[in-house]
């Protein structure tokens, strides 16, 4: 750490923010705009997309032609820099007989630098699932509580999309969304086939700009439909905190950022009040303590939980009078279905890049059937859609070589489509995280140990999704490419979708939850959680928009408490 960074870290501030991704970035933006001084501690290294991203380099310029490796799991040019499924010297463990994968970004901006950007709103059913089917728990808030914050976040970060008009899929006010991109040829074909079967298709809501967003501090430009978003975006078309919220917060003069700062524990002033945090400089190994009037934990579900479990009373953790800390771990279900569509073979070549992601998707459409008990699973799923020009998969290519193989590749490029399932998992007693009693990381911090299990609810859901996807493929006279395996064998591992949630859930009282509806811990007055750990359930809809909306809501309440003197 430089002398300037150390001086910045040692100065007393109003609020310490742990983490710089969606939740941490929003907290920094909102709290500094309210005039409060903030110190942000990020475990990963500094990252500047404008200086580091190579948007246009072909994969042929990369080592191994861009193939993923353990240190670059999504390819050489992907925006991950120091993180991944495994981080050197920073392990996690898994209970025997279970399977869980924990992705950690370890960079300024966190996962917002290389995320999927699909941002649907949760609906009324999603906030009150127990009231609907008697499983899990209800949130202490409803859609109407969050809707105004959804509106503001969509305008702030830039979201494109259109009306949905379906049960439990709330529409945004007209002034919240930018125009959606037009569907591409495979997407139009999928739309025609799906809707002929009574399966609705809608424009996806995506955090990619389709028109410019001028700003004196962080101007962002519309996507020019040419490069993969996962590389990061120097023009700011894709929402990242590193090109929007963090520069805006820094411009207030109220935010200081220290990177390579691995927070190890919360330091307490008294039984119900935190004094600050302790962190380890990842470069030097030195420990530092910093103080503040309040502590915001926004490090991501796993890291926030690990931090609390490693603080307070040994063996129980901090803010855990309910015993729910680390429990209720969920991830989205995941499965991919593919087919070769002869009608798409040999089609004319043209630019089919579009924005970095799907232009359309299939929202869950069977709520009424579910309510009537006609389905053997209680929660929903949706399909994200794939299919563009590219190298065909191996199982659609004959055993040829030379010029004959090249010709077949040209003919069949762009003729494979995919429906990618994302579904809701219901919390269960077999899925949780805890501190491993024996293993520590290279800084001497005890690591997380995960246990994870899909229930029959999720297995049946994926089986139904496969039948639905295959019905669309058959409507297109497609050749289904999926292996004939039980649904348990085609589901992703826990954590693999990178939507882990719920381990410090919000609730109506301290006996069954860790935080209140604003993320304030019941046990410590000045600790506020703002990431996915607070989710009372994990709906099938991707969580980032809701993380941002809840972080904005929690930040404004925290600012009001600090400025009014309610939190001295």
Coordinates of C-alpha atoms in Angstrom, one line a residue:
X1 CA 0.0 0.0 0.0
X2 CA 1.3 3.5 -0.8
X3 CA 1.8 6.1 1.9
X4 CA -1.2 8.1 0.4
X5 CA -3.4 5.0 0.4
X6 CA -2.5 4.2 4.0
X7 CA -3.2 7.8 5.1
X8 CA -6.6 7.6 3.4
X9 CA -7.4 4.3 5.0
X10 CA -6.3 5.5 8.5
X11 CA -8.5 8.6 8.5
X12 CA -11.9 8.3 10.3
X13 CA -14.9 8.5 8.0
X14 CA -18.6 8.3 8.3
X15 CA -19.0 4.9 6.6
X16 CA -16.8 2.0 5.6
X17 CA -18.1 0.1 2.5
X18 CA -16.7 -3.4 2.0
X19 CA -16.9 -4.3 -1.6
X20 CA -17.2 -2.3 -4.9
X21 CA -19.6 -4.3 -7.1
X22 CA -23.3 -3.7 -7.6
X23 CA -24.2 -3.2 -4.0
X24 CA -21.0 -1.4 -2.9
X25 CA -21.0 0.8 -6.0
X26 CA -24.6 1.9 -5.4
X27 CA -23.9 2.5 -1.7
X28 CA -20.9 4.7 -2.5
X29 CA -22.9 6.7 -5.1
X30 CA -25.9 7.2 -2.8
X31 CA -24.1 7.9 0.4
X32 CA -21.5 10.3 -1.0
X33 CA -24.3 12.2 -2.8
X34 CA -25.9 12.6 0.6
X35 CA -22.7 14.3 1.8
X36 CA -21.3 11.5 3.8
X37 CA -17.6 10.5 3.7
X38 CA -16.9 6.9 2.7
X39 CA -14.0 4.6 2.6
X40 CA -14.3 1.7 0.2
X41 CA -12.3 -1.4 0.9
X42 CA -12.0 -3.8 -2.1
X43 CA -10.2 -7.2 -1.7
X44 CA -9.2 -7.3 -5.4
X45 CA -6.8 -5.1 -7.3
X46 CA -7.5 -1.8 -9.0
X47 CA -9.1 -2.0 -12.4
X48 CA -9.6 0.7 -15.1
X49 CA -11.6 -0.6 -18.1
X50 CA -10.5 2.4 -20.2
X51 CA -6.8 1.5 -19.7
X52 CA -7.0 -2.3 -19.7
X53 CA -9.8 -3.6 -22.0
X54 CA -8.8 -4.8 -25.4
X55 CA -12.3 -4.7 -27.1
X56 CA -11.3 -5.5 -30.7
X57 CA -8.5 -8.1 -30.5
X58 CA -9.3 -11.3 -32.3
X59 CA -9.1 -14.5 -30.3
X60 CA -6.3 -15.6 -32.6
X61 CA -4.1 -12.9 -30.9
X62 CA -4.5 -14.5 -27.5
X63 CA -2.5 -17.4 -26.0
X64 CA -4.2 -20.7 -26.7
X65 CA -6.6 -18.7 -29.1
X66 CA -8.4 -17.4 -26.0
X67 CA -9.3 -20.7 -24.5
X68 CA -10.2 -20.6 -20.8
X69 CA -7.6 -21.5 -18.2
X70 CA -7.7 -21.8 -14.4
X71 CA -6.5 -18.2 -14.0
X72 CA -8.7 -16.9 -16.9
X73 CA -11.7 -19.3 -16.7
X74 CA -13.9 -17.4 -19.3
X75 CA -11.1 -16.8 -21.8
X76 CA -8.0 -14.7 -22.1
X77 CA -9.7 -11.4 -23.0
X78 CA -12.4 -11.8 -20.3
X79 CA -12.6 -8.9 -17.8
X80 CA -11.6 -11.1 -14.9
X81 CA -8.1 -10.2 -13.8
X82 CA -7.2 -11.8 -10.5
X83 CA -10.3 -13.8 -9.6
X84 CA -12.1 -16.9 -10.8
X85 CA -13.4 -20.2 -9.4
X86 CA -10.1 -20.7 -7.6
X87 CA -8.0 -17.9 -6.1
X88 CA -4.4 -18.7 -5.3
X89 CA -3.9 -18.9 -1.5
X90 CA -7.5 -18.2 -0.8
X91 CA -9.3 -21.6 -0.8
X92 CA -12.7 -22.6 0.3
X93 CA -13.8 -26.1 1.2
X94 CA -16.9 -28.3 0.5
X95 CA -18.5 -30.8 2.8
X96 CA -18.2 -34.4 1.6
X97 CA -20.9 -35.6 -0.7
X98 CA -21.9 -32.1 -2.0
X99 CA -20.9 -30.0 -4.9
X100 CA -20.6 -26.2 -4.8
X101 CA -18.5 -23.7 -6.8
X102 CA -17.7 -20.2 -5.5
X103 CA -16.7 -17.5 -8.0
X104 CA -14.8 -14.5 -6.6
X105 CA -14.0 -11.6 -8.9
X106 CA -11.1 -10.0 -6.9
X107 CA -11.2 -6.7 -8.8
X108 CA -12.5 -3.2 -8.4
X109 CA -16.1 -3.2 -9.7
X110 CA -16.5 -6.9 -8.8
X111 CA -18.8 -9.0 -11.0
X112 CA -20.3 -5.9 -12.7
X113 CA -17.2 -6.0 -15.0
X114 CA -18.2 -9.3 -16.6
X115 CA -21.8 -10.2 -15.8
X116 CA -24.8 -11.3 -18.0
X117 CA -26.6 -7.9 -17.8
X118 CA -30.1 -9.5 -17.8
X119 CA -32.1 -7.3 -15.3
X120 CA -35.7 -8.4 -14.9
X121 CA -37.7 -7.0 -12.0
X122 CA -39.0 -9.3 -9.2
X123 CA -42.8 -9.4 -9.1
X124 CA -45.4 -9.5 -6.3
X125 CA -45.2 -13.3 -6.1
X126 CA -41.4 -13.3 -5.8
X127 CA -41.6 -11.2 -2.6
X128 CA -44.3 -13.3 -1.0
X129 CA -43.6 -16.9 -2.0
X130 CA -44.6 -18.5 1.3
X131 CA -48.0 -16.9 1.1
X132 CA -48.5 -18.5 -2.4
X133 CA -47.2 -22.0 -1.9
X134 CA -46.3 -22.5 1.8
X135 CA -42.6 -23.0 1.1
X136 CA -39.7 -20.9 2.3
X137 CA -40.5 -17.5 3.8
X138 CA -42.0 -14.2 2.7
X139 CA -39.9 -11.1 2.4
X140 CA -40.7 -8.4 4.9
X141 CA -41.3 -6.0 1.9
X142 CA -43.4 -6.3 -1.2
X143 CA -43.1 -5.2 -4.8
X144 CA -44.7 -1.8 -4.1
X145 CA -41.9 -1.0 -1.6
X146 CA -39.2 -1.7 -4.2
X147 CA -40.9 -0.4 -7.4
X148 CA -39.8 3.2 -7.0
X149 CA -36.2 2.1 -6.5
X150 CA -36.4 -0.1 -9.6
X151 CA -37.5 3.0 -11.5
X152 CA -34.6 5.1 -10.4
X153 CA -32.0 2.3 -10.9
X154 CA -33.2 1.6 -14.4
X155 CA -32.9 5.3 -15.3
X156 CA -29.5 5.6 -13.6
X157 CA -27.7 2.5 -15.0
X158 CA -29.3 2.4 -18.4
X159 CA -31.6 -0.5 -19.2
X160 CA -33.1 -1.3 -22.6
X161 CA -36.3 -3.4 -23.0
X162 CA -40.0 -3.4 -23.7
X163 CA -43.3 -4.2 -22.2
X164 CA -43.9 -7.7 -20.8
X165 CA -47.5 -7.7 -19.8
X166 CA -47.4 -11.1 -18.1
X167 CA -48.5 -12.3 -14.6
X168 CA -45.7 -11.6 -12.0
X169 CA -43.5 -9.8 -14.6
X170 CA -44.0 -6.1 -13.7
X171 CA -43.6 -3.6 -16.5
X172 CA -41.4 -0.5 -16.1
X173 CA -42.8 3.0 -16.6
X174 CA -42.2 4.1 -20.2
X175 CA -39.5 6.7 -19.2
X176 CA -37.4 4.1 -17.5
X177 CA -36.3 2.0 -20.5
X178 CA -34.3 2.6 -23.6
X179 CA -35.5 1.0 -26.9
X180 CA -34.7 -2.7 -27.2
X181 CA -32.6 -4.0 -30.0
X182 CA -34.4 -5.8 -32.8
X183 CA -34.5 -9.6 -32.6
X184 CA -31.9 -11.5 -34.7
X185 CA -32.9 -14.2 -37.2
X186 CA -32.6 -17.2 -34.8
X187 CA -34.5 -15.2 -32.2
X188 CA -37.3 -14.4 -34.6
X189 CA -37.5 -18.1 -35.5
X190 CA -37.6 -19.1 -31.8
X191 CA -40.3 -16.5 -31.2
X192 CA -42.6 -17.9 -34.0
X193 CA -42.1 -21.5 -32.8
X194 CA -42.6 -20.8 -29.1
X195 CA -45.6 -18.5 -29.5
X196 CA -47.3 -21.1 -31.7
X197 CA -47.1 -23.4 -28.7
X198 CA -48.5 -20.8 -26.3
X199 CA -45.1 -20.0 -24.8
X200 CA -44.6 -16.2 -24.6
X201 CA -41.5 -14.4 -25.9
X202 CA -40.6 -10.9 -24.9
X203 CA -37.8 -8.3 -25.3
X204 CA -35.2 -8.9 -22.6
X205 CA -34.5 -6.1 -20.2
X206 CA -30.7 -5.7 -20.4
X207 CA -28.3 -3.2 -18.8
X208 CA -26.7 -2.2 -22.1
X209 CA -27.2 1.3 -23.5
X210 CA -29.0 1.7 -26.8
X211 CA -28.7 5.4 -26.7
X212 CA -26.0 7.7 -25.3
X213 CA -26.0 8.8 -21.6
X214 CA -24.2 12.1 -21.4
X215 CA -22.6 12.9 -18.0
X216 CA -19.9 15.4 -17.0
X217 CA -18.1 12.8 -14.8
X218 CA -19.0 9.5 -16.4
X219 CA -20.3 9.9 -20.0
X220 CA -21.4 6.6 -21.5
X221 CA -22.1 5.8 -25.2
X222 CA -24.6 3.5 -26.9
X223 CA -23.5 0.0 -27.7
X224 CA -22.1 -0.3 -31.3
X225 CA -22.8 -4.1 -31.4
X226 CA -19.3 -5.2 -32.2
X227 CA -17.4 -6.7 -29.3
X228 CA -18.1 -9.2 -26.4
X229 CA -19.4 -7.4 -23.3
X230 CA -17.6 -9.9 -21.1
X231 CA -14.3 -8.2 -22.0
X232 CA -15.5 -5.0 -20.3
X233 CA -16.5 -1.9 -22.1
X234 CA -14.3 1.2 -22.6
X235 CA -17.3 3.3 -23.9
X236 CA -19.5 2.4 -20.9
X237 CA -22.3 0.9 -22.9
X238 CA -22.5 -2.0 -20.5
X239 CA -23.2 -1.1 -16.9
X240 CA -20.2 -1.5 -14.7
X241 CA -19.6 0.3 -11.5
X242 CA -16.1 1.1 -12.7
X243 CA -17.5 3.3 -15.5
X244 CA -20.5 4.8 -13.8
X245 CA -21.2 4.7 -10.0
X246 CA -17.7 4.7 -8.8
X247 CA -16.4 7.7 -10.9
X248 CA -19.6 9.6 -9.9
X249 CA -19.0 8.9 -6.2
X250 CA -15.3 9.9 -6.4
X251 CA -16.3 13.2 -8.1
X252 CA -18.0 14.2 -4.9
X253 CA -14.7 14.3 -3.1
X254 CA -16.3 12.1 -0.4
X255 CA -15.1 8.6 -1.5
X256 CA -11.7 7.1 -0.9
X257 CA -10.9 3.6 -2.3
X258 CA -8.3 1.2 -1.1
X259 CA -7.8 -1.9 -3.2
X260 CA -6.1 -5.2 -2.3
X261 CA -7.7 -4.8 1.2
X262 CA -9.0 -8.1 2.4
X263 CA -11.3 -7.4 5.3
X264 CA -10.9 -10.1 8.0
X265 CA -13.4 -9.0 10.7
X266 CA -15.6 -6.4 12.1
X267 CA -14.1 -4.6 15.1
X268 CA -16.7 -3.9 17.9
X269 CA -16.9 -0.9 20.1
X270 CA -19.6 -2.4 22.4
X271 CA -22.1 -5.1 22.3
X272 CA -24.4 -3.4 19.9
X273 CA -22.1 -1.1 18.0
X274 CA -19.3 -1.7 15.5
X275 CA -16.2 0.5 15.6
X276 CA -14.9 -0.4 12.2
X277 CA -13.1 -3.2 10.5
X278 CA -9.7 -4.9 10.3
X279 CA -8.2 -5.7 6.9
X280 CA -5.1 -7.3 5.5
X281 CA -3.1 -5.7 2.8
X282 CA -3.0 -8.5 0.2
X283 CA 0.3 -7.3 -1.1
X284 CA 2.2 -7.0 2.1
X285 CA 0.3 -9.1 4.6
X286 CA 0.1 -6.2 7.0
X287 CA -3.0 -5.7 9.1
X288 CA -4.8 -2.4 9.5
X289 CA -7.8 -1.2 11.5
X290 CA -10.1 1.6 10.3
X291 CA -13.0 3.2 12.1
X292 CA -16.3 4.7 11.0
X293 CA -19.7 5.6 12.3
X294 CA -21.3 2.8 10.3
X295 CA -20.1 -0.3 8.3
X296 CA -21.7 -1.4 5.1
X297 CA -21.1 -5.0 4.0
X298 CA -21.4 -5.4 0.3
X299 CA -18.7 -7.9 -0.5
X300 CA -21.0 -10.5 -2.1
X301 CA -23.1 -13.2 -0.4
X302 CA -20.2 -15.5 0.5
X303 CA -17.6 -12.9 1.6
X304 CA -20.1 -10.9 3.6
X305 CA -21.2 -14.1 5.4
X306 CA -17.6 -15.2 6.0
X307 CA -16.8 -11.8 7.5
X308 CA -19.6 -11.9 10.0
X309 CA -18.9 -15.5 10.9
X310 CA -15.3 -14.7 11.6
X311 CA -16.3 -11.7 13.8
X312 CA -17.9 -11.6 17.2
X313 CA -18.3 -14.7 19.3
X314 CA -16.1 -17.6 18.2
X315 CA -18.1 -20.5 16.8
X316 CA -21.2 -18.3 16.4
X317 CA -20.1 -15.2 14.6
X318 CA -21.5 -11.6 14.8
X319 CA -25.2 -10.6 14.2
X320 CA -26.3 -14.2 14.5
X321 CA -28.6 -14.3 17.5
X322 CA -31.2 -16.0 15.2
X323 CA -28.7 -18.8 14.2
X324 CA -29.6 -18.1 10.5
X325 CA -26.3 -16.6 9.5
X326 CA -24.9 -18.9 6.7
X327 CA -28.2 -20.9 6.4
X328 CA -30.7 -20.7 3.5
X329 CA -28.0 -20.7 0.8
X330 CA -29.5 -20.7 -2.7
X331 CA -28.3 -20.4 -6.3
X332 CA -30.3 -20.3 -9.6
X333 CA -30.9 -23.7 -11.2
X334 CA -29.2 -24.0 -14.6
X335 CA -29.4 -26.2 -17.6
X336 CA -28.7 -25.7 -21.3
X337 CA -30.6 -27.2 -24.2
X338 CA -29.5 -27.1 -27.8
X339 CA -30.7 -28.1 -31.2
X340 CA -29.5 -28.0 -34.8
X341 CA -32.1 -26.3 -37.0
X342 CA -31.7 -27.4 -40.7
X343 CA -33.8 -24.4 -41.8
X344 CA -31.0 -22.1 -40.6
X345 CA -28.2 -23.9 -42.4
X346 CA -26.5 -22.1 -45.4
X347 CA -28.2 -18.8 -44.6
X348 CA -26.5 -15.7 -45.9
X349 CA -23.6 -14.3 -43.9
X350 CA -24.1 -10.9 -42.2
X351 CA -23.3 -9.1 -39.0
X352 CA -25.4 -10.8 -36.3
X353 CA -23.5 -9.6 -33.2
X354 CA -26.1 -7.3 -31.7
X355 CA -25.7 -6.2 -28.1
X356 CA -23.6 -8.4 -25.9
X357 CA -26.4 -10.8 -24.9
X358 CA -29.8 -11.9 -25.8
X359 CA -32.3 -9.6 -27.4
X360 CA -35.3 -11.7 -26.4
X361 CA -36.1 -14.2 -23.6
X362 CA -38.9 -16.5 -22.5
X363 CA -40.4 -15.4 -19.1
X364 CA -42.1 -18.0 -16.9
X365 CA -45.7 -18.4 -18.1
X366 CA -47.3 -21.1 -16.0
X367 CA -48.2 -19.4 -12.8
X368 CA -51.9 -20.3 -13.1
X369 CA -51.2 -23.9 -13.7
X370 CA -48.8 -23.9 -10.8
X371 CA -51.4 -22.4 -8.5
X372 CA -54.0 -25.1 -9.6
X373 CA -51.5 -27.8 -8.7
X374 CA -51.0 -29.0 -12.2
X375 CA -47.2 -28.9 -12.1
X376 CA -44.9 -31.0 -10.0
X377 CA -42.7 -28.1 -9.0
X378 CA -43.6 -25.0 -7.1
X379 CA -41.4 -22.1 -8.5
X380 CA -40.7 -20.7 -11.9
X381 CA -37.9 -20.6 -14.5
X382 CA -37.2 -18.7 -17.6
X383 CA -35.2 -19.3 -20.8
X384 CA -32.3 -17.1 -22.0
X385 CA -31.7 -17.5 -25.7
X386 CA -28.6 -18.3 -27.7
X387 CA -27.9 -18.7 -31.4
X388 CA -25.7 -16.7 -33.7
X389 CA -23.0 -17.4 -36.2
X390 CA -20.1 -19.3 -34.8
X391 CA -18.3 -22.6 -35.0
X392 CA -20.9 -25.4 -34.9
X393 CA -20.7 -27.9 -32.0
X394 CA -18.9 -31.2 -32.5
X395 CA -22.1 -33.3 -32.6
X396 CA -23.4 -31.5 -35.7
X397 CA -20.2 -32.0 -37.8
X398 CA -19.5 -35.2 -39.7
X399 CA -16.2 -37.0 -39.6
X400 CA -14.5 -35.1 -42.4
X401 CA -11.3 -33.1 -42.8
X402 CA -9.7 -30.5 -45.1
X403 CA -11.8 -28.5 -47.5
X404 CA -14.9 -30.8 -47.0
X405 CA -14.9 -30.0 -43.3
X406 CA -14.5 -26.3 -43.9
X407 CA -17.5 -26.3 -46.2
X408 CA -19.7 -28.1 -43.7
X409 CA -18.6 -25.7 -41.0
X410 CA -19.6 -22.8 -43.2
X411 CA -23.0 -24.4 -44.0
X412 CA -23.9 -25.2 -40.4
X413 CA -22.5 -22.1 -38.7
X414 CA -25.5 -20.2 -37.3
X415 CA -27.8 -23.2 -37.4
X416 CA -27.5 -24.1 -33.7
X417 CA -29.9 -22.5 -31.2
X418 CA -29.9 -22.8 -27.4
X419 CA -32.5 -22.3 -24.6
X420 CA -30.7 -21.8 -21.4
X421 CA -32.8 -22.4 -18.2
X422 CA -32.5 -20.3 -15.1
X423 CA -34.9 -21.3 -12.2
X424 CA -35.7 -20.6 -8.6
X425 CA -34.3 -22.7 -5.8
X426 CA -36.2 -23.0 -2.5
X427 CA -33.9 -22.8 0.6
X428 CA -33.4 -26.2 2.2
X429 CA -31.6 -27.4 5.4
X430 CA -28.9 -29.1 3.4
X431 CA -27.6 -26.0 1.7
X432 CA -25.5 -23.6 3.8
X433 CA -22.0 -22.2 4.4
X434 CA -20.0 -22.2 7.6
X435 CA -16.4 -21.6 8.8
X436 CA -14.1 -24.5 8.2
X437 CA -12.7 -25.3 11.6
X438 CA -9.2 -26.3 10.2
X439 CA -8.5 -24.4 7.0
X440 CA -7.3 -20.9 6.8
X441 CA -6.2 -18.7 3.8
X442 CA -2.8 -17.3 3.3
X443 CA -3.6 -14.4 5.5
X444 CA -4.6 -16.6 8.4
X445 CA -8.3 -15.9 7.9
X446 CA -10.6 -19.0 8.4
X447 CA -12.2 -20.0 5.1
X448 CA -15.8 -20.9 4.2
X449 CA -17.0 -24.5 3.9
X450 CA -20.1 -25.1 1.7
X451 CA -22.8 -27.7 1.8
X452 CA -25.2 -27.8 -1.1
X453 CA -28.1 -30.0 -2.4
X454 CA -30.8 -29.5 -5.0
X455 CA -34.2 -30.8 -3.8
X456 CA -36.8 -32.7 -5.8
X457 CA -38.5 -29.3 -6.4
X458 CA -35.5 -28.1 -8.5
X459 CA -35.0 -31.4 -10.3
X460 CA -38.6 -31.6 -11.4
X461 CA -38.4 -27.9 -12.5
X462 CA -35.4 -28.7 -14.8
X463 CA -37.1 -31.8 -16.2
X464 CA -40.2 -29.7 -17.1
X465 CA -37.9 -27.0 -18.7
X466 CA -36.2 -29.6 -20.8
X467 CA -39.6 -30.8 -22.1
X468 CA -40.6 -27.3 -22.9
X469 CA -37.4 -26.5 -24.7
X470 CA -37.5 -29.7 -26.8
X471 CA -41.1 -28.9 -27.8
X472 CA -39.8 -25.6 -29.3
X473 CA -37.0 -27.5 -31.1
X474 CA -39.3 -30.1 -32.5
X475 CA -41.6 -27.3 -33.8
X476 CA -38.6 -26.1 -35.8
X477 CA -37.9 -29.6 -37.1
X478 CA -34.6 -29.4 -35.2
X479 CA -32.2 -32.2 -34.2
X480 CA -31.9 -32.2 -30.5
X481 CA -28.3 -32.3 -29.4
X482 CA -28.8 -32.8 -25.6
X483 CA -27.6 -36.1 -24.1
X484 CA -30.4 -38.4 -22.8
X485 CA -29.6 -38.2 -19.1
X486 CA -31.7 -37.8 -16.0
X487 CA -32.3 -34.1 -15.0
X488 CA -30.0 -34.5 -12.0
X489 CA -27.1 -35.1 -14.4
X490 CA -27.7 -32.1 -16.6
X491 CA -28.1 -29.5 -13.9
X492 CA -25.3 -27.1 -13.1
X493 CA -23.5 -27.4 -9.8
X494 CA -24.5 -25.2 -6.9
X495 CA -22.9 -21.8 -7.3
X496 CA -22.1 -22.3 -11.0
X497 CA -24.6 -19.7 -12.1
X498 CA -23.0 -17.2 -9.7
X499 CA -26.4 -16.2 -8.2
X500 CA -25.7 -17.3 -4.6
X501 CA -28.0 -15.6 -2.2
X502 CA -29.8 -15.7 1.2
X503 CA -27.2 -16.5 3.9
X504 CA -28.1 -13.4 6.0
X505 CA -31.7 -13.1 5.0
X506 CA -34.0 -10.2 5.9
X507 CA -37.2 -10.7 8.0
X508 CA -39.7 -9.3 10.3
X509 CA -38.0 -10.2 13.6
X510 CA -34.6 -11.2 15.0
X511 CA -35.7 -14.7 15.8
X512 CA -35.8 -15.9 12.2
X513 CA -33.6 -13.5 10.3
X514 CA -30.3 -11.7 10.4
X515 CA -31.3 -8.2 9.1
X516 CA -34.4 -6.0 8.9
X517 CA -36.0 -4.9 5.6
X518 CA -33.3 -2.2 5.2
X519 CA -30.4 -4.6 5.7
X520 CA -29.6 -3.4 9.2
X521 CA -28.5 -6.2 11.4
X522 CA -30.8 -6.9 14.4
X523 CA -27.9 -7.3 16.8
X524 CA -25.6 -4.4 15.8
X525 CA -27.2 -1.0 15.2
X526 CA -24.6 0.4 12.7
X527 CA -23.9 -2.6 10.5
X528 CA -25.9 -2.7 7.2
X529 CA -25.8 -5.5 4.7
X530 CA -26.6 -4.5 1.1
X531 CA -25.7 -7.5 -1.1
X532 CA -27.5 -10.7 -2.0
X533 CA -26.9 -12.2 1.4
X534 CA -30.0 -10.4 2.6
X535 CA -32.4 -12.0 0.1
X536 CA -35.3 -13.9 1.7
X537 CA -35.6 -16.0 -1.5
X538 CA -33.9 -16.3 -4.8
X539 CA -36.5 -16.0 -7.6
X540 CA -35.7 -17.3 -11.1
X541 CA -35.0 -13.7 -12.2
X542 CA -31.4 -12.6 -12.2
X543 CA -30.7 -10.7 -9.0
X544 CA -28.5 -7.8 -9.9
X545 CA -31.2 -5.2 -10.5
X546 CA -32.8 -6.1 -7.2
X547 CA -29.5 -5.9 -5.4
X548 CA -29.0 -2.4 -6.8
X549 CA -32.5 -1.3 -5.9
X550 CA -32.3 -2.6 -2.3
X551 CA -28.8 -1.1 -1.9
X552 CA -30.2 2.3 -3.0
X553 CA -33.1 1.9 -0.6
X554 CA -30.9 0.9 2.3
X555 CA -28.3 3.6 1.6
X556 CA -30.9 6.4 1.8
X557 CA -32.3 5.1 5.0
X558 CA -28.7 4.8 6.5
X559 CA -28.0 8.4 5.3
X560 CA -31.1 9.6 7.0
X561 CA -30.2 7.9 10.2
X562 CA -26.7 9.4 10.2
X563 CA -27.6 12.9 9.2
X564 CA -30.6 13.1 11.6
X565 CA -28.6 12.0 14.6
X566 CA -30.7 8.8 15.0
X567 CA -27.4 6.9 14.5
X568 CA -24.9 9.1 16.4

